[in-house]
CSV table of C-alpha atoms in Angstrom, one decimal:
chain,number,residue,atom,x,y,z
A,1,UNK,CA,11.3,36.3,1.6
A,2,UNK,CA,12.1,33.0,3.6
A,3,UNK,CA,10.2,30.3,2.2
A,4,UNK,CA,8.6,27.8,4.4
A,5,UNK,CA,8.3,23.6,3.8
A,6,UNK,CA,4.7,23.8,2.5
A,7,UNK,CA,5.7,27.0,0.2
A,8,UNK,CA,8.6,24.7,-1.6
A,9,UNK,CA,6.4,21.7,-1.7
A,10,UNK,CA,3.5,24.3,-3.3
A,11,UNK,CA,6.4,25.6,-6.0
A,12,UNK,CA,7.4,22.1,-6.5
A,13,UNK,CA,4.2,21.1,-7.9
A,14,UNK,CA,3.3,24.3,-10.1
A,15,UNK,CA,6.9,23.5,-11.8
A,16,UNK,CA,5.7,19.9,-12.0
A,17,UNK,CA,2.4,20.6,-13.4
A,18,UNK,CA,4.5,23.6,-15.4
A,19,UNK,CA,7.1,20.5,-16.7
A,20,UNK,CA,4.2,17.6,-17.5
A,21,UNK,CA,2.0,19.9,-19.2
A,22,UNK,CA,4.9,20.6,-21.8
A,23,UNK,CA,6.4,17.6,-21.9
A,24,UNK,CA,3.6,15.9,-21.9
A,25,UNK,CA,4.1,11.6,-21.8
A,26,UNK,CA,7.9,12.0,-22.3
A,27,UNK,CA,8.2,13.2,-18.8
A,28,UNK,CA,7.9,10.1,-17.8
A,29,UNK,CA,12.1,9.5,-17.0
A,30,UNK,CA,11.8,11.7,-14.2
A,31,UNK,CA,9.5,8.7,-13.1
A,32,UNK,CA,12.4,7.6,-10.6
A,33,UNK,CA,12.9,10.6,-8.7
A,34,UNK,CA,9.5,10.2,-7.5
A,35,UNK,CA,9.7,6.5,-6.8
A,36,UNK,CA,13.2,7.6,-4.8
A,37,UNK,CA,11.0,10.0,-2.3
A,38,UNK,CA,8.5,7.8,-1.5
A,39,UNK,CA,11.1,5.0,-0.9
A,40,UNK,CA,12.8,7.3,1.6
A,41,UNK,CA,9.6,7.8,3.3
A,42,UNK,CA,8.5,4.5,3.5
A,43,UNK,CA,11.9,3.2,4.6
A,44,UNK,CA,11.6,5.8,7.6
A,45,UNK,CA,7.7,5.0,8.6
A,46,UNK,CA,7.9,1.8,10.0
A,47,UNK,CA,10.7,2.6,12.9
A,48,UNK,CA,9.0,6.5,13.0
A,49,UNK,CA,5.8,4.4,13.8
A,50,UNK,CA,7.1,1.9,16.4
A,51,UNK,CA,9.1,3.9,18.5
A,52,UNK,CA,6.2,7.0,18.4
A,53,UNK,CA,3.8,4.5,20.1
A,54,UNK,CA,6.4,3.4,22.5
A,55,UNK,CA,7.6,7.2,23.8
A,56,UNK,CA,3.6,8.0,23.6
A,57,UNK,CA,2.7,5.2,25.6
A,58,UNK,CA,5.5,4.7,28.5
A,59,UNK,CA,6.4,8.8,29.2
A,60,UNK,CA,2.6,9.7,30.4
A,61,UNK,CA,1.0,6.5,32.1
A,62,UNK,CA,2.6,6.7,35.4
A,63,UNK,CA,-0.7,6.8,37.8
A,64,UNK,CA,-3.2,5.2,39.9
A,65,UNK,CA,-5.9,5.7,38.0
A,66,UNK,CA,-4.2,4.7,34.7
A,67,UNK,CA,-6.4,1.7,34.3
A,68,UNK,CA,-9.7,3.8,34.3
A,69,UNK,CA,-8.5,6.5,32.5
A,70,UNK,CA,-7.1,4.3,29.8
A,71,UNK,CA,-10.1,2.7,29.5
A,72,UNK,CA,-12.3,5.8,29.3
A,73,UNK,CA,-9.7,7.1,26.6
A,74,UNK,CA,-8.5,4.8,24.6
A,75,UNK,CA,-12.6,4.0,24.1
A,76,UNK,CA,-12.9,7.4,23.0
A,77,UNK,CA,-10.3,7.3,20.8
A,78,UNK,CA,-11.4,4.0,19.2
A,79,UNK,CA,-15.2,4.9,18.5
A,80,UNK,CA,-14.6,8.9,17.2
A,81,UNK,CA,-11.6,7.6,14.9
A,82,UNK,CA,-13.7,4.6,13.3
A,83,UNK,CA,-16.4,7.2,12.7
A,84,UNK,CA,-14.1,9.6,11.4
A,85,UNK,CA,-13.0,6.6,8.9
A,86,UNK,CA,-15.9,5.7,8.0
A,87,UNK,CA,-17.0,9.7,7.3
A,88,UNK,CA,-13.8,9.9,4.8
A,89,UNK,CA,-14.3,6.6,3.0
A,90,UNK,CA,-18.1,8.0,2.8
A,91,UNK,CA,-17.3,11.7,1.5
A,92,UNK,CA,-15.1,10.3,-1.2
A,93,UNK,CA,-17.4,7.4,-2.2
A,94,UNK,CA,-20.3,10.5,-2.8
A,95,UNK,CA,-18.3,13.2,-4.8
A,96,UNK,CA,-16.4,10.3,-6.4
A,97,UNK,CA,-12.7,12.4,-7.1
A,98,UNK,CA,-11.3,9.3,-8.4
A,99,UNK,CA,-13.7,8.7,-11.4
A,100,UNK,CA,-12.3,12.1,-13.4
A,101,UNK,CA,-8.6,10.4,-13.3
A,102,UNK,CA,-9.6,8.2,-16.1
A,103,UNK,CA,-6.6,6.3,-15.8
A,104,UNK,CA,-5.1,4.5,-18.8
A,105,UNK,CA,-5.7,0.6,-18.6
A,106,UNK,CA,-1.9,-0.2,-18.4
A,107,UNK,CA,-2.0,2.2,-15.1
A,108,UNK,CA,-5.5,0.1,-13.7
A,109,UNK,CA,-3.2,-2.6,-14.8
A,110,UNK,CA,-1.3,-2.5,-11.9
A,111,UNK,CA,-3.6,-3.2,-9.0
A,112,UNK,CA,-2.0,-6.6,-8.6
A,113,UNK,CA,-4.8,-8.8,-7.7
A,114,UNK,CA,-8.9,-8.5,-6.2
A,115,UNK,CA,-9.0,-6.8,-3.6
A,116,UNK,CA,-12.2,-8.5,-3.2
A,117,UNK,CA,-10.8,-11.4,-2.9
A,118,UNK,CA,-10.5,-10.2,0.9
A,119,UNK,CA,-8.8,-13.0,3.9
A,120,UNK,CA,-11.4,-13.4,7.2
A,121,UNK,CA,-11.2,-11.2,9.9
A,122,UNK,CA,-9.3,-14.2,11.9
A,123,UNK,CA,-6.6,-14.4,9.1
A,124,UNK,CA,-5.9,-10.6,9.7
A,125,UNK,CA,-6.1,-10.0,13.3
A,126,UNK,CA,-3.8,-13.0,12.9
A,127,UNK,CA,-1.4,-11.4,10.5
A,128,UNK,CA,-1.5,-8.4,13.1
A,129,UNK,CA,0.8,-10.3,15.4
A,130,UNK,CA,4.5,-10.5,13.9
A,131,UNK,CA,5.6,-14.0,14.3
A,132,UNK,CA,9.2,-12.9,14.2
A,133,UNK,CA,10.3,-9.1,15.3
A,134,UNK,CA,13.2,-8.5,13.2
A,135,UNK,CA,11.4,-10.1,10.0
A,136,UNK,CA,8.5,-7.5,10.9
A,137,UNK,CA,11.4,-4.5,10.5
A,138,UNK,CA,12.7,-6.7,7.3
A,139,UNK,CA,9.5,-6.5,5.8
A,140,UNK,CA,8.1,-3.2,6.5
A,141,UNK,CA,5.3,-4.6,8.1
A,142,UNK,CA,4.1,-1.1,9.8
A,143,UNK,CA,0.8,-2.8,11.2
A,144,UNK,CA,2.4,-5.6,13.0
A,145,UNK,CA,4.8,-2.6,14.2
A,146,UNK,CA,2.2,-0.8,15.5
A,147,UNK,CA,0.7,-4.0,17.8
A,148,UNK,CA,4.2,-5.1,18.4
A,149,UNK,CA,4.4,-1.1,19.6
A,150,UNK,CA,1.6,-1.9,22.1
A,151,UNK,CA,2.7,-4.8,23.6
A,152,UNK,CA,6.2,-3.4,24.2
A,153,UNK,CA,4.7,-0.5,25.7
A,154,UNK,CA,2.0,-2.4,28.0
A,155,UNK,CA,5.2,-4.8,29.3
A,156,UNK,CA,7.7,-1.5,30.2
A,157,UNK,CA,4.9,0.2,32.2
A,158,UNK,CA,4.9,-3.3,34.5
A,159,UNK,CA,9.2,-2.8,35.1
A,160,UNK,CA,9.9,-1.0,37.7
A,161,UNK,CA,10.7,2.8,38.0
A,162,UNK,CA,14.5,2.6,37.6
A,163,UNK,CA,14.3,0.4,33.6
A,164,UNK,CA,11.1,2.2,33.0
A,165,UNK,CA,12.9,5.6,33.1
A,166,UNK,CA,15.6,4.4,31.1
A,167,UNK,CA,14.0,2.5,28.8
A,168,UNK,CA,11.6,5.5,28.2
A,169,UNK,CA,14.4,7.9,27.8
A,170,UNK,CA,15.6,5.8,25.3
A,171,UNK,CA,12.0,5.4,22.9
A,172,UNK,CA,12.0,9.2,23.3
A,173,UNK,CA,15.1,9.8,21.7
A,174,UNK,CA,14.5,7.0,18.9
A,175,UNK,CA,11.5,8.4,18.2
A,176,UNK,CA,13.4,12.1,18.2
A,177,UNK,CA,16.0,10.6,15.5
A,178,UNK,CA,13.6,9.1,13.0
A,179,UNK,CA,11.6,12.6,13.1
A,180,UNK,CA,14.7,14.2,12.7
A,181,UNK,CA,14.8,11.8,9.9
A,182,UNK,CA,12.1,12.3,8.0
A,183,UNK,CA,12.6,16.5,8.3
A,184,UNK,CA,15.4,15.7,6.5
A,185,UNK,CA,13.6,13.9,3.6
A,186,UNK,CA,11.3,16.2,3.3
A,187,UNK,CA,13.7,18.6,2.0
A,188,UNK,CA,13.9,16.4,-0.7
A,189,UNK,CA,9.6,16.9,-1.4
A,190,UNK,CA,10.0,19.6,-3.4
A,191,UNK,CA,11.7,17.5,-6.1
A,192,UNK,CA,9.8,14.0,-5.4
A,193,UNK,CA,6.8,15.5,-5.5
A,194,UNK,CA,7.2,17.8,-7.9
A,195,UNK,CA,8.6,14.8,-10.5
A,196,UNK,CA,5.3,12.1,-9.3
A,197,UNK,CA,2.8,15.5,-10.6
A,198,UNK,CA,4.6,16.3,-13.3
A,199,UNK,CA,4.6,12.8,-14.6
A,200,UNK,CA,1.1,12.1,-13.7
A,201,UNK,CA,-0.3,15.6,-15.4
A,202,UNK,CA,1.8,14.1,-18.4
A,203,UNK,CA,0.2,11.3,-18.8
A,204,UNK,CA,-3.6,12.3,-17.6
A,205,UNK,CA,-3.0,16.2,-18.2
A,206,UNK,CA,-5.9,19.0,-16.3
A,207,UNK,CA,-8.4,16.2,-15.4
A,208,UNK,CA,-6.3,16.4,-12.1
A,209,UNK,CA,-7.8,19.7,-11.7
A,210,UNK,CA,-11.3,18.5,-11.0
A,211,UNK,CA,-10.7,15.5,-9.3
A,212,UNK,CA,-8.8,17.3,-6.7
A,213,UNK,CA,-11.0,19.9,-5.9
A,214,UNK,CA,-13.6,17.6,-5.2
A,215,UNK,CA,-11.0,15.1,-2.9
A,216,UNK,CA,-10.5,18.5,-1.1
A,217,UNK,CA,-13.9,19.5,-0.9
A,218,UNK,CA,-15.1,15.5,0.1
A,219,UNK,CA,-12.5,15.2,2.6
A,220,UNK,CA,-13.0,19.4,4.4
A,221,UNK,CA,-16.8,18.3,4.6
A,222,UNK,CA,-16.0,14.8,6.2
A,223,UNK,CA,-13.7,16.8,8.6
A,224,UNK,CA,-16.5,19.4,9.5
A,225,UNK,CA,-18.9,17.0,10.2
A,226,UNK,CA,-16.7,15.6,12.6
A,227,UNK,CA,-15.7,18.4,14.2
A,228,UNK,CA,-19.7,19.3,14.5
A,229,UNK,CA,-19.9,15.8,16.9
A,230,UNK,CA,-17.2,16.8,18.5
A,231,UNK,CA,-19.2,20.5,19.7
A,232,UNK,CA,-22.4,18.2,19.8
A,233,UNK,CA,-20.4,15.7,22.7
A,234,UNK,CA,-19.1,19.3,24.2
A,235,UNK,CA,-22.5,20.3,24.9
A,236,UNK,CA,-24.2,17.1,26.1
A,237,UNK,CA,-21.6,15.3,27.7
A,238,UNK,CA,-18.9,18.2,29.1
A,239,UNK,CA,-18.8,21.2,31.7
A,240,UNK,CA,-18.2,23.6,28.6
A,241,UNK,CA,-20.3,24.7,25.8
A,242,UNK,CA,-19.4,25.0,22.2
A,243,UNK,CA,-18.9,28.8,21.6
A,244,UNK,CA,-16.7,28.8,24.7
A,245,UNK,CA,-14.7,26.3,24.1
A,246,UNK,CA,-13.9,27.4,20.8
A,247,UNK,CA,-13.0,31.2,21.9
A,248,UNK,CA,-10.8,29.4,24.9
A,249,UNK,CA,-9.2,27.4,22.4
A,250,UNK,CA,-8.6,29.6,19.3
A,251,UNK,CA,-5.0,30.0,19.8
A,252,UNK,CA,-4.5,26.6,19.6
A,253,UNK,CA,-6.3,25.9,16.3
A,254,UNK,CA,-3.9,28.6,14.9
A,255,UNK,CA,-1.0,26.6,16.2
A,256,UNK,CA,-2.5,23.2,14.7
A,257,UNK,CA,-2.9,25.2,11.3
A,258,UNK,CA,0.5,26.5,10.7
A,259,UNK,CA,2.9,23.7,12.2
A,260,UNK,CA,0.6,20.7,10.8
A,261,UNK,CA,2.1,18.4,13.6
A,262,UNK,CA,0.5,16.9,16.5
A,263,UNK,CA,3.5,16.8,18.1
A,264,UNK,CA,4.6,20.0,17.8
A,265,UNK,CA,1.1,21.8,19.3
A,266,UNK,CA,1.0,19.2,22.3
A,267,UNK,CA,3.2,22.4,24.3
A,268,UNK,CA,0.5,24.4,23.2
A,269,UNK,CA,-2.4,22.3,23.8
A,270,UNK,CA,-1.0,21.4,27.7
A,271,UNK,CA,-1.3,25.3,28.4
A,272,UNK,CA,-4.8,25.4,26.8
A,273,UNK,CA,-5.7,22.6,29.0
A,274,UNK,CA,-4.7,24.3,32.1
A,275,UNK,CA,-6.5,27.5,31.0
A,276,UNK,CA,-9.6,25.7,30.6
A,277,UNK,CA,-9.2,24.2,34.6
A,278,UNK,CA,-9.4,20.2,32.9
A,279,UNK,CA,-7.6,18.2,35.6
A,280,UNK,CA,-4.1,18.1,35.2
A,281,UNK,CA,-4.0,13.8,36.0
A,282,UNK,CA,-6.7,14.4,33.0
A,283,UNK,CA,-5.2,16.0,30.3
A,284,UNK,CA,-1.1,15.2,30.9
A,285,UNK,CA,-2.4,11.3,30.1
A,286,UNK,CA,-5.0,11.6,27.2
A,287,UNK,CA,-3.9,14.9,25.1
A,288,UNK,CA,0.1,13.1,25.0
A,289,UNK,CA,-1.4,9.6,24.0
A,290,UNK,CA,-4.0,11.2,21.7
A,291,UNK,CA,-0.5,13.0,20.1
A,292,UNK,CA,0.8,9.3,19.0
A,293,UNK,CA,-2.5,7.7,19.3
A,294,UNK,CA,-5.6,9.6,18.4
A,295,UNK,CA,-5.9,11.0,14.5
A,296,UNK,CA,-9.2,11.3,13.8
A,297,UNK,CA,-8.4,14.0,10.7
A,298,UNK,CA,-6.0,11.7,9.2
A,299,UNK,CA,-8.3,8.9,9.5
A,300,UNK,CA,-10.9,10.2,7.5
A,301,UNK,CA,-7.8,11.6,5.1
A,302,UNK,CA,-6.8,7.9,5.0
A,303,UNK,CA,-10.4,6.9,4.2
A,304,UNK,CA,-11.0,9.9,1.7
A,305,UNK,CA,-7.7,8.6,-0.6
A,306,UNK,CA,-8.5,5.3,-0.2
A,307,UNK,CA,-11.4,5.6,-2.3
A,308,UNK,CA,-10.0,8.0,-4.1
A,309,UNK,CA,-7.4,6.1,-5.5
A,310,UNK,CA,-9.7,2.6,-6.1
A,311,UNK,CA,-12.1,4.2,-8.2
A,312,UNK,CA,-9.2,6.3,-9.8
A,313,UNK,CA,-7.9,2.6,-10.9
A,314,UNK,CA,-11.6,1.1,-11.3
A,315,UNK,CA,-11.5,-0.7,-8.2
A,316,UNK,CA,-14.4,-1.5,-6.4
A,317,UNK,CA,-15.0,-3.0,-2.8
A,318,UNK,CA,-17.3,-5.8,-1.8
A,319,UNK,CA,-19.3,-5.0,2.0
A,320,UNK,CA,-16.6,-7.5,3.6
A,321,UNK,CA,-13.9,-5.6,2.2
A,322,UNK,CA,-14.5,-2.9,4.3
A,323,UNK,CA,-13.9,-4.7,7.6
A,324,UNK,CA,-10.5,-5.3,6.6
A,325,UNK,CA,-10.3,-1.7,5.4
A,326,UNK,CA,-11.8,-0.1,8.9
A,327,UNK,CA,-8.7,-2.4,10.8
A,328,UNK,CA,-5.9,-1.8,8.4
A,329,UNK,CA,-7.0,1.9,8.6
A,330,UNK,CA,-7.3,2.1,12.3
A,331,UNK,CA,-4.4,0.7,13.3
A,332,UNK,CA,-2.2,2.3,10.3
A,333,UNK,CA,-4.1,6.2,11.7
A,334,UNK,CA,-3.1,5.3,15.3
A,335,UNK,CA,0.6,4.9,14.2
A,336,UNK,CA,0.9,8.0,11.7
A,337,UNK,CA,3.5,9.9,12.9
A,338,UNK,CA,2.5,13.3,14.4
A,339,UNK,CA,4.8,15.0,12.7
A,340,UNK,CA,4.6,17.2,9.1
A,341,UNK,CA,3.6,14.6,6.1
A,342,UNK,CA,3.1,11.6,8.8
A,343,UNK,CA,0.2,11.2,7.4
A,344,UNK,CA,0.9,11.1,3.9
A,345,UNK,CA,3.4,8.7,4.5
A,346,UNK,CA,0.7,6.1,6.4
A,347,UNK,CA,-1.6,7.0,3.0
A,348,UNK,CA,1.1,5.5,0.9
A,349,UNK,CA,1.5,2.0,3.0
A,350,UNK,CA,-2.6,1.9,3.3
A,351,UNK,CA,-3.0,2.4,-0.1
A,352,UNK,CA,0.1,0.0,-0.9
A,353,UNK,CA,-1.1,-2.5,1.7
A,354,UNK,CA,-4.4,-3.2,0.0
A,355,UNK,CA,-2.6,-3.7,-3.8
A,356,UNK,CA,-4.0,-0.6,-5.2
A,357,UNK,CA,-1.3,1.9,-7.4
A,358,UNK,CA,0.7,3.9,-5.3
A,359,UNK,CA,1.6,6.3,-7.7
A,360,UNK,CA,-1.8,7.8,-7.9
A,361,UNK,CA,-2.5,8.3,-3.7
A,362,UNK,CA,0.6,10.3,-4.2
A,363,UNK,CA,-0.9,13.1,-6.1
A,364,UNK,CA,-2.7,13.8,-3.3
A,365,UNK,CA,1.5,15.3,-1.8
A,366,UNK,CA,0.8,17.8,-4.4
A,367,UNK,CA,-1.9,19.4,-2.7
A,368,UNK,CA,-1.1,17.9,1.5
A,369,UNK,CA,-0.2,21.1,2.7
A,370,UNK,CA,-4.1,21.7,3.1
A,371,UNK,CA,-4.9,18.8,3.9
A,372,UNK,CA,-3.2,18.5,6.9
A,373,UNK,CA,-4.6,21.6,8.3
A,374,UNK,CA,-7.3,19.9,8.3
A,375,UNK,CA,-6.0,17.0,9.7
A,376,UNK,CA,-4.2,18.0,12.5
A,377,UNK,CA,-6.3,20.4,13.8
A,378,UNK,CA,-9.0,18.0,14.0
A,379,UNK,CA,-6.6,15.2,15.5
A,380,UNK,CA,-5.9,17.9,18.0
A,381,UNK,CA,-9.7,18.8,18.6
A,382,UNK,CA,-10.6,15.3,19.1
A,383,UNK,CA,-7.7,15.3,22.1
A,384,UNK,CA,-9.2,17.6,23.7
A,385,UNK,CA,-12.9,16.9,23.4
A,386,UNK,CA,-12.2,13.6,24.5
A,387,UNK,CA,-10.2,15.4,27.7
A,388,UNK,CA,-13.1,17.2,29.1
A,389,UNK,CA,-15.1,14.2,28.3
A,390,UNK,CA,-12.7,12.0,30.8
A,391,UNK,CA,-12.7,15.1,33.3
A,392,UNK,CA,-16.2,15.1,33.0
A,393,UNK,CA,-17.3,11.7,34.1
A,394,UNK,CA,-14.1,11.4,36.5
A,395,UNK,CA,-15.4,14.3,38.3
A,396,UNK,CA,-19.1,13.0,38.9
A,397,UNK,CA,-16.9,10.0,41.0
A,398,UNK,CA,-15.9,12.1,43.7
């Protein structure tokens, strides 16, 4: 019987739990295996985000109505992702899954500085713009690479047809290359995640069971609220009723849950939009762009992982910190790879960017298959609903 990637990761996680329970703190000797896995994922993250963004921006935006469609679509993406990120933060803050971790003092001390001493909004915005492209890649500054990708994508669209087509092909090929690299790295996931789980169980034992259950319940609860919001938008601002929409798109949600990949689900999404009767000019722009930029499910997950990690490390945030948290979370969720495990990479970067212990966030990798089923379904549903809303708005102009 063939075991898929999710099954292999689950086996690795269970083996890690058993090893950690038997060896206790002696299992810390295999920590480098987990560290190597995290390092490989972070290595692939920066170019994956950069070229995925460029491919999405340059391959599907060649229409006269680009400006109008882009304004409506991107406005919808921005609002829904901010709401989703806030819901993820709120759900984890309410259920407090990180409290059950009870990290030792030495683990809590890995926070390198008070997160409350956050830079101003102006400093954050300025730091998003890379002053040196090569330094941004060398430092692995994903936020700067996201901004650079957006600017280069717009600049590419302003070129003539021939150079634009050549660059679009180059971007797509590079994106495929780094997606393949991530797939290769994920073959080591059972070992890497198993090692991380073993070390964590050896240190903290059965305390993990309840916290992870509360984490998953809080995240799924937040994502269900997001789905409820989508249904309200469909009811009042589109030509589709929620029940009809869910029936007509049922096969798509089976695909998102099975593949846990926004990019892998895109072809099914395009065919589903055609069957729904959405205008081709709308869905051919909104769905592929959304697969790159609109990640409501991932945004909710990022917020939940961040608060979970902060609670475990004993770190609290001031109201001013949440401006930085929302800005960084928004940019990073838009830059996630659209492949299985891509959101997990972004979650680790998000936690690390805010000076929290990355190995705590890595624990979520043990249940990430379950997490990603919700992420991907909500991500794609947000794109479909957005295309429906934009289609209704465009129809009213005629």
